[in-house]
Short mmCIF file of C-alpha atoms and ligand atoms in Angstrom, two decimals:
data_model
loop_
_atom_site.label_atom_id
_atom_site.label_comp_id
_atom_site.label_asym_id
_atom_site.label_seq_id
_atom_site.Cartn_x
_atom_site.Cartn_y
_atom_site.Cartn_z
CA MET A 1 -50.60 -7.57 -22.58
CA ILE A 2 -47.66 -6.43 -24.83
CA ASP A 3 -44.71 -7.02 -22.82
CA ASN A 4 -41.66 -4.08 -23.51
CA HIS A 5 -39.31 -5.65 -21.02
CA ILE A 6 -37.34 -8.39 -22.89
CA ILE A 7 -35.41 -8.99 -19.94
CA ASP A 8 -36.91 -8.76 -16.13
CA VAL A 9 -34.95 -9.17 -13.20
CA ARG A 10 -36.82 -8.94 -10.01
CA ASN A 11 -34.82 -8.85 -6.51
CA LEU A 12 -32.01 -10.76 -7.24
CA SER A 13 -29.29 -11.73 -4.96
CA LYS A 14 -26.62 -14.00 -5.49
CA ARG A 15 -24.22 -15.68 -2.93
CA TYR A 16 -21.72 -18.03 -4.29
CA PRO A 17 -20.77 -21.27 -2.26
CA SER A 18 -17.69 -19.72 -1.25
CA GLY A 19 -20.06 -17.30 0.63
CA PHE A 20 -19.26 -14.11 -1.28
CA GLN A 21 -22.32 -12.13 -1.78
CA ALA A 22 -22.00 -11.21 -5.68
CA LEU A 23 -25.26 -9.42 -5.92
CA ASN A 24 -27.26 -7.95 -3.69
CA GLN A 25 -31.19 -6.95 -4.68
CA VAL A 26 -30.70 -6.27 -8.40
CA ASN A 27 -33.71 -4.82 -10.43
CA LEU A 28 -33.00 -4.43 -13.98
CA GLN A 29 -35.38 -4.27 -16.77
CA ILE A 30 -34.21 -4.05 -20.43
CA ARG A 31 -36.68 -2.86 -23.06
CA ARG A 32 -37.13 -4.73 -26.19
CA GLY A 33 -34.78 -3.55 -28.94
CA GLU A 34 -32.39 -1.28 -26.74
CA ILE A 35 -28.74 -0.95 -26.21
CA PHE A 36 -27.99 -1.23 -22.85
CA ALA A 37 -24.38 -0.92 -21.52
CA LEU A 38 -23.32 -2.04 -17.96
CA LEU A 39 -20.63 -0.49 -16.55
CA GLY A 40 -19.00 -1.41 -13.32
CA PRO A 41 -15.20 -2.35 -12.06
CA ASN A 42 -13.49 -5.42 -12.20
CA GLY A 43 -15.85 -7.97 -9.31
CA ALA A 44 -18.80 -5.44 -9.51
CA GLY A 45 -20.98 -8.48 -10.50
CA LYS A 46 -21.36 -7.90 -14.35
CA THR A 47 -20.52 -11.09 -15.34
CA THR A 48 -22.44 -13.07 -12.65
CA LEU A 49 -25.44 -11.15 -13.40
CA ILE A 50 -25.38 -12.29 -17.29
CA SER A 51 -24.14 -15.44 -16.36
CA ILE A 52 -27.83 -15.93 -13.84
CA ILE A 53 -30.18 -14.43 -16.89
CA CYS A 54 -27.93 -17.07 -19.42
CA GLY A 55 -28.81 -19.88 -16.93
CA LEU A 56 -25.23 -20.86 -16.66
CA VAL A 57 -25.33 -19.60 -13.19
CA ASN A 58 -27.73 -20.50 -10.42
CA VAL A 59 -30.62 -18.15 -9.43
CA GLY A 60 -29.88 -17.26 -5.58
CA GLU A 61 -32.96 -15.26 -4.40
CA GLY A 62 -35.26 -13.40 -6.71
CA GLU A 63 -36.84 -13.77 -10.35
CA VAL A 64 -35.43 -13.71 -13.94
CA LEU A 65 -37.66 -13.76 -16.90
CA VAL A 66 -36.38 -13.52 -20.33
CA GLY A 67 -39.23 -12.65 -22.76
CA GLY A 68 -41.72 -13.56 -20.25
CA HIS A 69 -40.21 -17.06 -19.57
CA ASP A 70 -38.56 -17.72 -16.39
CA VAL A 71 -35.14 -19.13 -16.26
CA VAL A 72 -35.11 -21.87 -14.03
CA THR A 73 -38.67 -23.22 -14.78
CA GLN A 74 -38.62 -22.34 -18.52
CA TYR A 75 -35.19 -22.61 -18.96
CA ARG A 76 -35.26 -23.66 -22.83
CA GLN A 77 -37.42 -21.07 -24.15
CA ALA A 78 -35.82 -18.54 -21.90
CA ARG A 79 -32.55 -19.54 -23.28
CA LYS A 80 -33.71 -20.15 -26.76
CA GLN A 81 -34.02 -16.09 -26.97
CA ILE A 82 -30.46 -15.58 -25.94
CA GLY A 83 -27.24 -14.73 -27.62
CA LEU A 84 -24.38 -15.00 -25.51
CA VAL A 85 -20.56 -13.54 -26.00
CA PRO A 86 -18.94 -14.56 -23.02
CA GLN A 87 -15.89 -12.85 -21.65
CA GLU A 88 -13.74 -15.99 -21.47
CA LEU A 89 -13.28 -17.99 -24.46
CA ALA A 90 -15.68 -21.16 -23.89
CA ILE A 91 -15.79 -22.83 -27.55
CA ASP A 92 -14.45 -26.15 -28.69
CA ILE A 93 -11.19 -25.19 -30.46
CA PHE A 94 -10.77 -29.00 -32.38
CA GLU A 95 -14.13 -27.92 -34.10
CA THR A 96 -14.08 -25.79 -37.42
CA VAL A 97 -15.66 -22.13 -37.43
CA TRP A 98 -18.29 -23.97 -39.94
CA ASN A 99 -19.40 -26.82 -38.22
CA THR A 100 -19.47 -24.53 -34.63
CA MET A 101 -22.14 -22.48 -36.34
CA VAL A 102 -24.36 -25.27 -37.66
CA PHE A 103 -24.00 -27.07 -34.54
CA SER A 104 -25.10 -24.05 -32.63
CA ARG A 105 -28.16 -23.62 -34.34
CA GLY A 106 -28.99 -27.19 -33.84
CA VAL A 107 -28.80 -27.22 -29.92
CA PHE A 108 -31.59 -24.28 -29.96
CA GLY A 109 -33.57 -26.41 -32.49
CA LYS A 110 -33.67 -24.14 -35.42
CA PRO A 111 -33.52 -25.51 -38.93
CA ARG A 112 -30.57 -25.32 -40.61
CA ASP A 113 -29.68 -21.74 -42.44
CA ASP A 114 -26.91 -21.90 -44.52
CA ALA A 115 -27.40 -18.43 -45.90
CA HIS A 116 -27.73 -16.75 -42.27
CA LEU A 117 -24.85 -18.13 -41.50
CA GLU A 118 -22.84 -17.21 -44.28
CA ASP A 119 -24.36 -13.17 -43.72
CA ILE A 120 -22.63 -13.72 -40.01
CA LEU A 121 -19.50 -15.13 -40.89
CA ARG A 122 -19.22 -12.22 -43.79
CA ALA A 123 -20.22 -9.45 -41.36
CA LEU A 124 -17.15 -10.68 -39.03
CA SER A 125 -14.61 -11.29 -41.74
CA LEU A 126 -14.59 -14.86 -40.89
CA TRP A 127 -16.14 -16.41 -44.25
CA ASN A 128 -12.63 -17.19 -45.60
CA LYS A 129 -12.11 -19.26 -42.26
CA ARG A 130 -15.27 -20.94 -41.92
CA ASP A 131 -13.54 -24.68 -42.76
CA GLU A 132 -10.23 -24.08 -40.10
CA LYS A 133 -9.81 -25.17 -37.00
CA ILE A 134 -10.55 -22.71 -34.17
CA GLN A 135 -7.64 -23.76 -32.74
CA SER A 136 -5.41 -22.28 -35.67
CA LEU A 137 -7.26 -19.07 -35.16
CA SER A 138 -5.43 -15.80 -33.69
CA GLY A 139 -7.11 -14.37 -30.62
CA GLY A 140 -8.80 -11.89 -31.82
CA MET A 141 -10.39 -14.28 -34.54
CA LYS A 142 -11.54 -16.69 -31.78
CA ARG A 143 -13.40 -13.96 -30.57
CA ARG A 144 -14.96 -13.18 -33.98
CA VAL A 145 -15.88 -16.69 -33.96
CA LEU A 146 -17.49 -16.48 -30.16
CA ILE A 147 -19.96 -13.78 -32.09
CA ALA A 148 -20.84 -15.54 -34.81
CA LYS A 149 -21.62 -18.34 -32.61
CA ALA A 150 -23.41 -16.04 -30.36
CA LEU A 151 -25.67 -14.76 -33.25
CA ALA A 152 -26.23 -18.61 -35.59
CA HIS A 153 -29.54 -19.32 -33.68
CA GLU A 154 -31.17 -15.75 -34.40
CA PRO A 155 -31.45 -14.31 -30.85
CA GLU A 156 -34.08 -11.85 -30.04
CA VAL A 157 -31.19 -10.39 -27.36
CA LEU A 158 -27.30 -10.74 -27.41
CA PHE A 159 -25.37 -10.26 -24.35
CA LEU A 160 -21.59 -8.85 -25.24
CA ASP A 161 -19.87 -9.55 -22.15
CA GLU A 162 -16.62 -7.56 -22.28
CA PRO A 163 -16.49 -7.16 -26.24
CA THR A 164 -13.54 -5.46 -26.85
CA ALA A 165 -11.20 -6.43 -24.00
CA GLY A 166 -8.03 -7.15 -26.80
CA VAL A 167 -9.75 -6.59 -29.39
CA ASP A 168 -7.99 -4.65 -32.67
CA VAL A 169 -9.50 -1.31 -33.89
CA GLU A 170 -10.87 -3.00 -37.19
CA LEU A 171 -12.78 -5.84 -35.03
CA ARG A 172 -14.30 -3.09 -33.03
CA ARG A 173 -15.50 -1.61 -35.98
CA ASP A 174 -16.64 -4.36 -37.24
CA MET A 175 -18.69 -5.45 -34.38
CA TRP A 176 -19.81 -1.55 -33.98
CA ARG A 177 -21.05 -2.35 -37.73
CA LEU A 178 -22.64 -5.59 -36.52
CA ILE A 179 -24.45 -4.56 -33.32
CA GLU A 180 -26.01 -1.36 -35.89
CA LYS A 181 -27.40 -3.76 -38.35
CA LEU A 182 -28.61 -6.16 -35.47
CA ARG A 183 -30.05 -3.12 -33.95
CA GLN A 184 -31.84 -2.02 -37.00
CA LYS A 185 -33.64 -5.73 -36.97
CA GLY A 186 -34.84 -5.27 -33.45
CA VAL A 187 -32.16 -7.19 -31.62
CA THR A 188 -31.50 -6.16 -28.09
CA ILE A 189 -28.32 -5.52 -27.06
CA ILE A 190 -26.81 -5.50 -23.34
CA LEU A 191 -23.06 -5.44 -23.33
CA THR A 192 -20.54 -4.60 -20.22
CA THR A 193 -17.40 -2.64 -21.14
CA HIS A 194 -14.77 -1.35 -19.00
CA TYR A 195 -14.52 1.55 -22.43
CA ILE A 196 -16.70 3.92 -21.00
CA ASP A 197 -16.30 5.89 -24.68
CA GLU A 198 -18.02 3.25 -26.22
CA ALA A 199 -20.67 3.03 -23.92
CA GLU A 200 -21.26 6.81 -24.57
CA GLU A 201 -21.01 6.08 -28.06
CA ILE A 202 -23.49 3.27 -28.76
CA ALA A 203 -25.76 2.84 -25.70
CA ASP A 204 -29.09 4.26 -24.84
CA ARG A 205 -29.21 3.56 -21.54
CA VAL A 206 -26.62 2.68 -19.17
CA GLY A 207 -26.56 1.13 -15.72
CA ILE A 208 -24.05 1.27 -13.25
CA ILE A 209 -22.92 -1.58 -10.87
CA ASN A 210 -20.68 -1.67 -8.13
CA HIS A 211 -20.29 -4.08 -5.23
CA GLY A 212 -23.19 -6.56 -6.75
CA GLU A 213 -25.52 -3.96 -6.13
CA ILE A 214 -27.07 -1.68 -9.17
CA LEU A 215 -26.21 1.95 -8.43
CA LEU A 216 -27.96 3.98 -11.05
CA ILE A 217 -29.86 3.19 -14.23
CA ASP A 218 -30.67 6.20 -16.41
CA ASN A 219 -31.15 7.57 -20.40
CA LYS A 220 -27.51 8.03 -21.04
CA ARG A 221 -28.16 11.79 -22.28
CA ASP A 222 -30.46 12.46 -18.97
CA LEU A 223 -27.55 10.95 -17.16
CA MET A 224 -24.68 13.19 -19.04
CA GLN A 225 -27.31 16.05 -18.47
CA LYS A 226 -28.00 15.33 -14.82
CA LEU A 227 -24.79 14.58 -13.54
CA GLY A 228 -22.90 16.42 -16.60
CA ARG A 229 -20.88 19.27 -15.48
CA LYS A 230 -19.02 21.42 -17.75
CA GLN A 231 -15.90 22.82 -18.11
CA LEU A 232 -14.68 26.26 -19.21
CA ILE A 233 -11.14 26.27 -20.40
CA LEU A 234 -9.22 29.60 -20.96
CA GLN A 235 -5.67 29.39 -22.98
CA LEU A 236 -3.90 32.29 -22.31
CA GLN A 237 -1.67 34.74 -24.51
CA SER A 238 1.20 34.55 -22.10
CA ALA A 239 1.79 32.41 -18.57
CA ILE A 240 0.94 34.02 -15.29
CA SER A 241 2.28 33.11 -11.91
CA CYS A 242 -1.08 33.83 -9.94
CA LEU A 243 -4.40 34.67 -10.11
CA PRO A 244 -5.15 38.40 -10.23
CA ASP A 245 -7.17 39.82 -7.48
CA GLU A 246 -10.23 40.68 -10.02
CA LEU A 247 -10.23 36.77 -10.09
CA ASP A 248 -10.68 36.52 -6.97
CA GLY A 249 -13.93 34.57 -5.44
CA PHE A 250 -14.36 32.51 -8.78
CA ALA A 251 -13.39 29.04 -8.55
CA LEU A 252 -11.14 29.32 -11.22
CA GLN A 253 -7.99 27.11 -11.43
CA LEU A 254 -4.65 28.09 -12.95
CA ALA A 255 -2.83 25.01 -14.44
CA GLU A 256 0.89 24.66 -13.40
CA ASP A 257 2.33 26.23 -16.70
CA GLY A 258 0.56 29.28 -16.10
CA GLN A 259 -0.99 29.24 -19.45
CA THR A 260 -4.60 27.30 -18.90
CA LEU A 261 -7.37 28.65 -16.83
CA THR A 262 -10.04 26.03 -15.96
CA TYR A 263 -13.61 27.30 -14.51
CA ASP A 264 -16.16 24.31 -13.57
CA TYR A 265 -19.34 25.12 -13.70
CA ASP A 266 -22.92 23.25 -13.70
CA ASP A 267 -24.55 23.67 -17.11
CA ASN A 268 -28.19 23.36 -15.61
CA GLN A 269 -28.01 26.03 -12.66
CA SER A 270 -28.99 29.25 -14.62
CA GLU A 271 -27.00 31.21 -12.50
CA ASN A 272 -23.81 29.98 -13.43
CA HIS A 273 -20.88 32.90 -13.54
CA VAL A 274 -19.56 32.43 -17.29
CA THR A 275 -20.11 35.92 -18.34
CA GLU A 276 -18.83 37.50 -15.31
CA VAL A 277 -15.78 35.10 -15.19
CA LEU A 278 -15.03 36.43 -18.60
CA ALA A 279 -15.62 40.03 -17.84
CA ALA A 280 -13.68 39.80 -14.75
CA ILE A 281 -10.58 38.33 -17.11
CA HIS A 282 -10.91 40.83 -19.02
CA ARG A 283 -10.76 43.74 -16.50
CA SER A 284 -7.87 42.08 -14.84
CA GLY A 285 -5.87 42.48 -18.59
CA ILE A 286 -5.52 39.11 -19.19
CA ALA A 287 -5.21 38.24 -22.85
CA LEU A 288 -6.89 35.10 -24.13
CA ARG A 289 -5.29 32.73 -26.63
CA ASP A 290 -8.51 30.58 -27.49
CA MET A 291 -11.27 29.01 -25.26
CA GLN A 292 -13.65 26.17 -25.05
CA THR A 293 -16.09 24.47 -23.24
CA LYS A 294 -16.04 20.71 -22.52
CA GLN A 295 -19.09 18.69 -21.26
CA ARG A 296 -18.15 16.23 -18.55
CA SER A 297 -17.71 12.51 -19.82
CA LEU A 298 -19.24 9.45 -19.06
CA GLU A 299 -15.95 8.36 -17.40
CA GLN A 300 -16.04 11.30 -14.78
CA ILE A 301 -19.46 10.33 -14.12
CA PHE A 302 -18.59 6.91 -13.29
CA VAL A 303 -15.47 7.61 -11.61
CA SER A 304 -17.24 10.25 -9.01
CA LEU A 305 -20.05 7.99 -8.25
CA LEU A 306 -17.75 4.68 -7.82
CA GLU A 307 -15.57 7.43 -5.12
CA GLU A 308 -19.34 8.43 -3.88
CA THR A 309 -19.96 4.96 -3.02
CA ARG A 310 -16.93 3.36 -2.04
N1 ATP B 1 -17.59 -19.37 -8.95
C1 ATP B 1 -17.64 -18.41 -7.88
N2 ATP B 1 -17.24 -18.92 -6.97
C2 ATP B 1 -17.29 -17.21 -5.96
N3 ATP B 1 -16.68 -16.43 -6.38
C3 ATP B 1 -17.32 -15.86 -7.36
C4 ATP B 1 -17.10 -16.93 -8.34
N4 ATP B 1 -17.57 -16.03 -9.66
C5 ATP B 1 -17.32 -14.93 -9.30
N5 ATP B 1 -17.07 -14.36 -7.94
C6 ATP B 1 -16.94 -13.38 -7.34
O1 ATP B 1 -17.93 -12.69 -7.39
C7 ATP B 1 -17.59 -11.11 -7.91
C8 ATP B 1 -18.06 -10.64 -8.71
O2 ATP B 1 -17.58 -11.22 -10.26
P1 ATP B 1 -18.02 -11.33 -11.43
O3 ATP B 1 -17.40 -11.94 -12.05
O4 ATP B 1 -19.31 -11.02 -11.93
O5 ATP B 1 -17.58 -9.50 -11.68
P2 ATP B 1 -17.11 -8.65 -13.11
O6 ATP B 1 -18.08 -7.64 -12.84
O7 ATP B 1 -17.56 -9.32 -14.41
O8 ATP B 1 -15.97 -8.40 -13.20
P3 ATP B 1 -14.40 -7.97 -14.53
O9 ATP B 1 -15.16 -6.73 -14.66
O10 ATP B 1 -13.43 -8.48 -14.09
O11 ATP B 1 -15.20 -8.88 -15.38
C9 ATP B 1 -16.06 -10.95 -7.82
O12 ATP B 1 -15.85 -10.64 -6.45
C10 ATP B 1 -15.79 -12.42 -8.12
O13 ATP B 1 -14.38 -13.23 -7.05
MG1 MG B 2 -16.96 -10.06 -15.98
#
């Protein structure tokens, strides 16, 4: 049987020695080759989950398989398939960039391959820094080194824990380019982020976690369609002080400046009233300067889901 799930987390619960329950009955299957974004507020359990999958934190209850290997009983086989870019800087700063890379391959029992390491360093604009001690690099460059290091042993799956926290536009761009390249090679990518626009841009599927529980996992597109409300935004020629009678009965909102009307509606509902709203506005004599519709973003979906489960 071909296993399409590179990661399989089953009924995973984790209580830290402090007594804090960080994960509660988490089930998560990651498909080979996909880009999966894990979204959740601070303290939701994202890093805990990743750390358990990577074998850095002990499994509490449940089971975690990576490429079919149990992370407890077959730790080495499981870990070998994973590249991890941790949230916190965890690296020997007295070592050079190049040696860090060479060493990392060795740790995972991979033969030396300088051409591969050069490719990675060039893709991350680190090639000319290869002989420098990590200590002497800027914060953003250190992050690049973490990414390079995670890729040194050609992992099947790459975890990026908050990859773009505190990085500049250029690194972000380099990183997304690299991720796209890795995806083309078939590498599975799992990232956590607070930047929902990022998830929206690059992820195939999105999981939302809060208080150690997975609230929802869905294809990004389906998620946006299912939960995505649309908004009709009307810019008026001149400001009005209140809604005319003709517009009573429609859930229209007038902005404070009196120049913008918004109408929220459900795109999936066949009986939305966009036509009626526009007709009523026409009847009321209000002149429009411009109009647009907006899809509710993943961010709004995320925020309202968290509010519902608070
Ligand atoms: N070693 C530990 N001992 C006790 N509690 C811990 C430990 N590590 C994490 N926690 C707690 O577990 C919860 C989840 O932490 P975790 O780091 O997994 O969250 P996160 O989703 O990664 O948050 P952030 O977005 O801030 O990175 C937090 O309440 C945290 O305080
Ligand atoms: Mg974290």
